[in-house]
Tab-separated table of C-alpha atoms in Angstrom:
chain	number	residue	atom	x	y	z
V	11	UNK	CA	-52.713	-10.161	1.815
V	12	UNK	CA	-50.336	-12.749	2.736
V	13	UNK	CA	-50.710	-14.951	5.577
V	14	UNK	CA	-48.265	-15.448	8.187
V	15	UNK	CA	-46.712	-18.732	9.385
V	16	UNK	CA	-46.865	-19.650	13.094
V	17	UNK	CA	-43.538	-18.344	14.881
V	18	UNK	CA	-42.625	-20.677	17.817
V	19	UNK	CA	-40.542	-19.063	21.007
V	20	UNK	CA	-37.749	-22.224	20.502
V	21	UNK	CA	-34.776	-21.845	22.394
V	22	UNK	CA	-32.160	-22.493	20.117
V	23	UNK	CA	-29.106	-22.290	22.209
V	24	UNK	CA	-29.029	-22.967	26.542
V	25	UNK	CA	-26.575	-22.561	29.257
V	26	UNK	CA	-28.116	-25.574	30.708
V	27	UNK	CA	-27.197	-28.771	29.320
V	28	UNK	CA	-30.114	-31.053	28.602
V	29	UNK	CA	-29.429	-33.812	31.044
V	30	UNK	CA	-29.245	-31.105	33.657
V	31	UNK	CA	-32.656	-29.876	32.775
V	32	UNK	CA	-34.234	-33.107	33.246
V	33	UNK	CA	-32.698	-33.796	36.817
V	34	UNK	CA	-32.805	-37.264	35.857
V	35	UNK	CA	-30.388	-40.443	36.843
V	36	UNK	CA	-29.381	-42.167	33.509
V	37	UNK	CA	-28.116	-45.471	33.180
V	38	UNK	CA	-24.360	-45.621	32.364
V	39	UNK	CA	-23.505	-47.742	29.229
V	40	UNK	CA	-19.656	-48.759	28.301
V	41	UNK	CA	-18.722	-48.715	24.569
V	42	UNK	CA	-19.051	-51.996	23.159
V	43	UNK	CA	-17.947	-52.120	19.786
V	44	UNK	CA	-18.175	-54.960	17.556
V	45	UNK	CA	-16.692	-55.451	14.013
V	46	UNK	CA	-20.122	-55.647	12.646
V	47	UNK	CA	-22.170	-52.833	13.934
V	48	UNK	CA	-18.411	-50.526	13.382
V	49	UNK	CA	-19.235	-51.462	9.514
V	50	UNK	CA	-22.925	-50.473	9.753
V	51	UNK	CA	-22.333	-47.022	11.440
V	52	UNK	CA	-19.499	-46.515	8.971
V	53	UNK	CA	-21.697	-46.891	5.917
V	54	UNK	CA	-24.408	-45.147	7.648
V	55	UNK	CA	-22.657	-41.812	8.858
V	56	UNK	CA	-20.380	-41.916	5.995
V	57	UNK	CA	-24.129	-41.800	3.826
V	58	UNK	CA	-25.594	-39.380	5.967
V	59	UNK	CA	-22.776	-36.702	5.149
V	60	UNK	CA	-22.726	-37.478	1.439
V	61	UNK	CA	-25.894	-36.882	0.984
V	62	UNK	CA	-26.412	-33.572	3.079
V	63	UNK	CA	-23.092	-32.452	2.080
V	64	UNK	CA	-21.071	-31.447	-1.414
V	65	UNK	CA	-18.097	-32.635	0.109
V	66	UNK	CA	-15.762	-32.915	2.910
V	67	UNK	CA	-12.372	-31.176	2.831
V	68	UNK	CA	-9.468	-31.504	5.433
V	69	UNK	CA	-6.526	-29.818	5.887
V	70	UNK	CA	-2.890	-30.386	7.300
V	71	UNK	CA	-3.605	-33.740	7.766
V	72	UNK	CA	-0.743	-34.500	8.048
V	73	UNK	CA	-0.265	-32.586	11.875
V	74	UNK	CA	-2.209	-36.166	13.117
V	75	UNK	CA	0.929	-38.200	12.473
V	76	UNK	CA	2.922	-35.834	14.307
V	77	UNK	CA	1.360	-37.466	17.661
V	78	UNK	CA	3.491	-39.737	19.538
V	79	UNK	CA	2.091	-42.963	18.727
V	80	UNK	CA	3.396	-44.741	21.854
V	81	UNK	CA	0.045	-42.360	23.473
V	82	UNK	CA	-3.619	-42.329	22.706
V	83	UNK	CA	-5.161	-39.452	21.607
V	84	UNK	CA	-8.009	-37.043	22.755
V	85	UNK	CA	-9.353	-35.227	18.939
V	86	UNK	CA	-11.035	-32.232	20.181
V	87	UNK	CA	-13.272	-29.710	17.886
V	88	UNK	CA	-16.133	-26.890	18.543
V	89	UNK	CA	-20.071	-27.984	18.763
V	90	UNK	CA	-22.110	-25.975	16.953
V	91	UNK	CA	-24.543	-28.149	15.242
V	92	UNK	CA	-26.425	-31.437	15.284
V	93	UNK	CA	-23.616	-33.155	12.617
V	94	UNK	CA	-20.850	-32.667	14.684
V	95	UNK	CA	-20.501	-35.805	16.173
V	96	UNK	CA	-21.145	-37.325	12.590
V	97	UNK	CA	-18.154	-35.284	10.966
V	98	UNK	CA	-16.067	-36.458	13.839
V	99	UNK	CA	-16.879	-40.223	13.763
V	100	UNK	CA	-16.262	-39.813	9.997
V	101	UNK	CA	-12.724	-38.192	10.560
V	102	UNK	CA	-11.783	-40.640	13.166
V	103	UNK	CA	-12.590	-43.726	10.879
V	104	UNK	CA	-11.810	-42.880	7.370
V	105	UNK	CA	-8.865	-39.750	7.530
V	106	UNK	CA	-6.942	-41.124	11.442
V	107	UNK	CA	-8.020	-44.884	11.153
V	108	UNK	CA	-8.106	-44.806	15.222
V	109	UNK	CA	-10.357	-46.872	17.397
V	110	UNK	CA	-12.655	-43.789	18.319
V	111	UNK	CA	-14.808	-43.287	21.489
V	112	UNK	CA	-17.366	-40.595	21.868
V	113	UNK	CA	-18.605	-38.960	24.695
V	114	UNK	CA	-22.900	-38.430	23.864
V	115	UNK	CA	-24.860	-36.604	26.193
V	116	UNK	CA	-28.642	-37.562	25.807
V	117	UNK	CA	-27.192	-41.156	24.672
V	118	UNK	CA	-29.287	-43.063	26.622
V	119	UNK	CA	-32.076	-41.875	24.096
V	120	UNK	CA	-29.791	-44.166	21.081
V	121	UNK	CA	-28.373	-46.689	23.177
V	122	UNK	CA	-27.123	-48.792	19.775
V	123	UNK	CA	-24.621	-45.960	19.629
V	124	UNK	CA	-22.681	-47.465	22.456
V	125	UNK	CA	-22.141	-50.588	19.980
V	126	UNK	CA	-20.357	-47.768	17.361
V	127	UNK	CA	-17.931	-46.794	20.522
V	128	UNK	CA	-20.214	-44.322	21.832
V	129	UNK	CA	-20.659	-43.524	25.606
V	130	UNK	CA	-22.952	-41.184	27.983
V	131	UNK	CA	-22.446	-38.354	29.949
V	132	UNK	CA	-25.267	-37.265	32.257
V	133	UNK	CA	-24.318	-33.151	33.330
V	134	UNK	CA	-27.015	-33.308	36.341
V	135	UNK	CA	-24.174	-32.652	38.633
V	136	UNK	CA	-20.685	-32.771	38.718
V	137	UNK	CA	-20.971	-36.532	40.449
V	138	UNK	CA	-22.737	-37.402	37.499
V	139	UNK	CA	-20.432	-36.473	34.961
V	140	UNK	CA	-17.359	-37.662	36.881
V	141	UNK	CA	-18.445	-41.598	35.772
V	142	UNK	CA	-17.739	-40.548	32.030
V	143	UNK	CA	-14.331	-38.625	32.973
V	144	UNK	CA	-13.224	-41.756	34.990
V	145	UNK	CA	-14.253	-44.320	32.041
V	146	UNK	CA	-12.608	-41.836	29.162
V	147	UNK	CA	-8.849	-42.391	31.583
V	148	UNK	CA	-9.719	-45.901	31.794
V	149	UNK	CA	-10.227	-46.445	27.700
V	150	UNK	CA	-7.298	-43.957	27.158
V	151	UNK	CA	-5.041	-46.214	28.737
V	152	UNK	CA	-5.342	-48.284	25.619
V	153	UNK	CA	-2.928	-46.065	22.984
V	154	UNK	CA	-4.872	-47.458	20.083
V	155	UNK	CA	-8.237	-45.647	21.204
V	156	UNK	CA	-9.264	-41.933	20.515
V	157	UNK	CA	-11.534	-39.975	22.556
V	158	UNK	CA	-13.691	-37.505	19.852
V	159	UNK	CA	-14.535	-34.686	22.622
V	160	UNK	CA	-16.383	-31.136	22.479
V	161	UNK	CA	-14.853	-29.443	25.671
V	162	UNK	CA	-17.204	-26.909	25.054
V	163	UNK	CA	-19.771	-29.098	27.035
V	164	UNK	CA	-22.449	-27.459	25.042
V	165	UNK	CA	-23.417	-26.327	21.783
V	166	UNK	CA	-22.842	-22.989	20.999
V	167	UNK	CA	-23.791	-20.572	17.697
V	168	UNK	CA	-21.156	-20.781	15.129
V	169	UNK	CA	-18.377	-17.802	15.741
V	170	UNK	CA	-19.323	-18.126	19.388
V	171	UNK	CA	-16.552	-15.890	21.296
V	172	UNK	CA	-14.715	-16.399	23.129
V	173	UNK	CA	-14.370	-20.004	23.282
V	174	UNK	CA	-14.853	-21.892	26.486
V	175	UNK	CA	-13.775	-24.779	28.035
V	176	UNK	CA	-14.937	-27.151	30.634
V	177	UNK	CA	-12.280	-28.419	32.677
V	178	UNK	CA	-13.196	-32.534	31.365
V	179	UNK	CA	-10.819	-32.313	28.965
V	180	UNK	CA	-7.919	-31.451	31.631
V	181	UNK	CA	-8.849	-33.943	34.005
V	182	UNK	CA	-8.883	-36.390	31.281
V	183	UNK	CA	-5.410	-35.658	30.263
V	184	UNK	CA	-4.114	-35.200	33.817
V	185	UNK	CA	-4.961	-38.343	34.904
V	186	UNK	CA	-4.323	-40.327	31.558
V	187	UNK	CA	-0.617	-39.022	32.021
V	188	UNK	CA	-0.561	-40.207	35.444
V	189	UNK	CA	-1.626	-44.042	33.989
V	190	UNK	CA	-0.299	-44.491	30.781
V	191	UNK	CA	2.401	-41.975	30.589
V	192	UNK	CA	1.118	-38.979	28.125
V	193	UNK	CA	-1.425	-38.247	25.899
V	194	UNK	CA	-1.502	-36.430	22.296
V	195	UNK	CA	-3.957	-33.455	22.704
V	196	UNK	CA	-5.199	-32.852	18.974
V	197	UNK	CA	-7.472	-29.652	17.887
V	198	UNK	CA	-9.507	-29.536	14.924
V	199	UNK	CA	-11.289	-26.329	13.830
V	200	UNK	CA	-14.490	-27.878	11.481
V	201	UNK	CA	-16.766	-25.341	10.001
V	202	UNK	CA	-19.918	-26.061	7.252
V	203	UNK	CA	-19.988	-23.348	4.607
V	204	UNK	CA	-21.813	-22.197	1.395
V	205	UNK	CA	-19.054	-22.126	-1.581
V	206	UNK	CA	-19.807	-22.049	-4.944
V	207	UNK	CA	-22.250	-25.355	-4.847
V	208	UNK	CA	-25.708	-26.022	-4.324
V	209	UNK	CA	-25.007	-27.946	-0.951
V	210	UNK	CA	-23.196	-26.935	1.940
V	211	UNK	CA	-19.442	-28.269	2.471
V	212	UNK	CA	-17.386	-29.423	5.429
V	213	UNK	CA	-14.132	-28.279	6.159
V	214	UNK	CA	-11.799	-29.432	8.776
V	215	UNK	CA	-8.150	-28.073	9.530
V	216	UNK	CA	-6.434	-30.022	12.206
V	217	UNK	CA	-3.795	-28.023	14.091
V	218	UNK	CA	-0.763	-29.077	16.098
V	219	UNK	CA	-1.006	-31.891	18.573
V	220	UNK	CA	0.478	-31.232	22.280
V	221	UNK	CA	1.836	-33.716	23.482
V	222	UNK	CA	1.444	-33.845	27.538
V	223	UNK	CA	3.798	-35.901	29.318
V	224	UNK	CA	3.748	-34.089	32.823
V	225	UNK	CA	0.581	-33.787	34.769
V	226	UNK	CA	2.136	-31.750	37.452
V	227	UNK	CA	-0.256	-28.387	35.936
V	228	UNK	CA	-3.151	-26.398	37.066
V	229	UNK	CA	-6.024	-27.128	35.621
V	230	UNK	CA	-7.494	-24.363	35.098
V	231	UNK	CA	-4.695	-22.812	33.906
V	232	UNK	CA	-3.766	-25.521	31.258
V	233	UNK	CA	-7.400	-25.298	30.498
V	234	UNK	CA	-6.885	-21.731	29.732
V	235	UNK	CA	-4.131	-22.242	27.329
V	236	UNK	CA	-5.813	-24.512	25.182
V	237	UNK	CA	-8.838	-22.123	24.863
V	238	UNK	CA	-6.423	-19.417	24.035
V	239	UNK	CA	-5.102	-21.785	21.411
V	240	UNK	CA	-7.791	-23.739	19.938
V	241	UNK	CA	-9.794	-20.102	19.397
V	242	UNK	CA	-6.980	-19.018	17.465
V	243	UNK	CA	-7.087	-22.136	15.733
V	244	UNK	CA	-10.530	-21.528	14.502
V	245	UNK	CA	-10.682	-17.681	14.108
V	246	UNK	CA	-7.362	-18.170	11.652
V	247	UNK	CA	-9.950	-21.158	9.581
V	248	UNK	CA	-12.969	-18.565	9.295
V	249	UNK	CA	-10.618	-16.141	8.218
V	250	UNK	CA	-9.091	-18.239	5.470
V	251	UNK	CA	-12.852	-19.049	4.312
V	252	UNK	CA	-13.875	-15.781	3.998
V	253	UNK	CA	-10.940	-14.615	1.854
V	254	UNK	CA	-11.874	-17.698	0.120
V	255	UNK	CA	-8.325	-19.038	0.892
V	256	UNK	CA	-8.989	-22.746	1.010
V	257	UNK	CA	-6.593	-24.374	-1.908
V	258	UNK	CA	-4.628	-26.336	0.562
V	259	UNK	CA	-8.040	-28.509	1.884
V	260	UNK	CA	-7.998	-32.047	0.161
V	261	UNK	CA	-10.793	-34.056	-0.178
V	262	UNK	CA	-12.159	-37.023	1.624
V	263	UNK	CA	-15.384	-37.028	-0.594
V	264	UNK	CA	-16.546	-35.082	-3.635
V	265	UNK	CA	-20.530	-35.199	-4.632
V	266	UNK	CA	-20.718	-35.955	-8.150
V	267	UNK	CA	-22.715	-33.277	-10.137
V	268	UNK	CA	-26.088	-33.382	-10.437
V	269	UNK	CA	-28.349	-33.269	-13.626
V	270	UNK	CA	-29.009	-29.459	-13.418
V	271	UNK	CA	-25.184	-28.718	-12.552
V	272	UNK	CA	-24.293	-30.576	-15.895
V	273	UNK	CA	-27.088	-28.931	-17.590
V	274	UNK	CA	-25.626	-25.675	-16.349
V	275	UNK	CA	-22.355	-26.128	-17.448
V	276	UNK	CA	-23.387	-27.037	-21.041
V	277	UNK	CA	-25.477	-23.503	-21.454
V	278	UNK	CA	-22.550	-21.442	-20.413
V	279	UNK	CA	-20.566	-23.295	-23.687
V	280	UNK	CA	-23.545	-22.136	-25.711
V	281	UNK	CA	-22.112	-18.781	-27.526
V	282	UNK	CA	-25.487	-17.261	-28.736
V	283	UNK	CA	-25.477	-14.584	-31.501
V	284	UNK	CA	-27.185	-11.118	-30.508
V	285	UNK	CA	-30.427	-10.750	-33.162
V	286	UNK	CA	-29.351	-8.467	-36.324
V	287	UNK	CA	-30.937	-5.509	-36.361
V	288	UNK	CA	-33.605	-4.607	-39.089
């Protein structure tokens, strides 16, 4: 008889973000990038992904250069899993060549993130939070800076309808507009499935920036719209996967086969001969 493994009651997913379950004041840290520790984290994360991943694919690229330049950007995607924030530094860096920042809840935990353009945000109450909002206008005054953001607030389960958002993300753009002018609002639906390899893959479509140059709007009503959007965004990526409809992603990375792939390929060229019969 076999015997069964432990089975822990984990929580994998919470309506309560982290920082809000501790009840905890956290020490606010700017970004402080440096030209150094940029080139560490990009061989790092860029590591990380090839070797957990078969390869990254992105599609319509080309919708990023469709931003008005003379206006930073906020990159916004869905937060599902623990390599989100990896994919998007990796995007940011390699595929947009922008200046990212990166809003980290729990960052106080890695505080050498901040030197990779990293911030906190610290959900025990709205107060708390309001210190990251302010500091995101302040470095999106700068149009050579992008701000990687998950709207969501929280991670959800992949397919997780409907979509929600927090109302950061309108704030942010409401008051960066009021600064600087406008902003370049820039959705990318990223998803991480199984294809025909022995690895997982990552595949990121980005959709059509909006381009906000008026801040007189509702929040929650603009917040509203981009749900509505950005969902179907998403839904119309899972259902090009599934129909295995992906010949228009390009990649940024390809692993290159392993032993037992080669080895696989040469036995399908091996023709043998059924046995004769007696």
């Amino acid at each position: 008889m076999g015997t069964l493994l432990h089975k822990e009651n984990q929580q994998l997913y919470s309506d309560v973000p982290p920082t809000k379950l501790r009840n905890k004041d956290e020490k606010f840290r700017a970004a402080k990038p440096t030209r150094f520790w940029r080139w560490v984290a990009d061989m790092f994360f860029y590591k990380m992904l090839e070797h957990r991943f078969f390869s990254l694919k992105i599609k319509n690229e080309e919708n990023y250069n469709k931003r008005n330049p003379d206006f930073a950007n906020i990159i916004y995607a869905p937060h599902n899993n623990w390599w989100d924030g990896i994919v998007g530094y990796n995007l940011c860096r390699r595929i947009f060549k922008t200046d990212i920042r990166m809003m980290i809840e729990e960052m106080n935990r890695f505080p050498i993130l901040a030197k990779a353009g990293a911030f906190p945000v610290n959900k025990k109450s709205a107060q708390a939070s309001m210190r990251a909002l302010q500091y995101s206008v302040e470095e999106l005054c700068d149009n050579k800076k992008s701000l990687w953001l998950f709207p969501q607030g929280i991670i959800r389960p992949p397919m997780f309808r409907p979509i929600e958002f927090q109302t950061g993300l309108a704030y942010i753009a409401k008051n960066v507009v009021k600064k600087a002018g406008g902003i370049n609002l820039i959705p990318v639906a990223v998803n991480y499935p199984f294809l025909r390899e022995d690895k997982p893959e990552v595949l990121c479509e980005v959709g059509e920036p909006i381009i906000v140059t008026d801040y007189n709007f509702d929040r929650k009503e603009f917040t509203h719209k981009l749900e509505k959007n950005f969902e179907a965004l998403c839904d119309k990526q899972f259902d090009d996967i599934r129909h295995g409809n992906i010949e228009e992603y390009e990649y940024l990375y390809k692993q290159k086969l392993k032993w037992y792939k080669k080895l696989e390929k040469r036995l399908k060229k091996i023709d043998v001969k059924p046995a004769s019969g007696v």
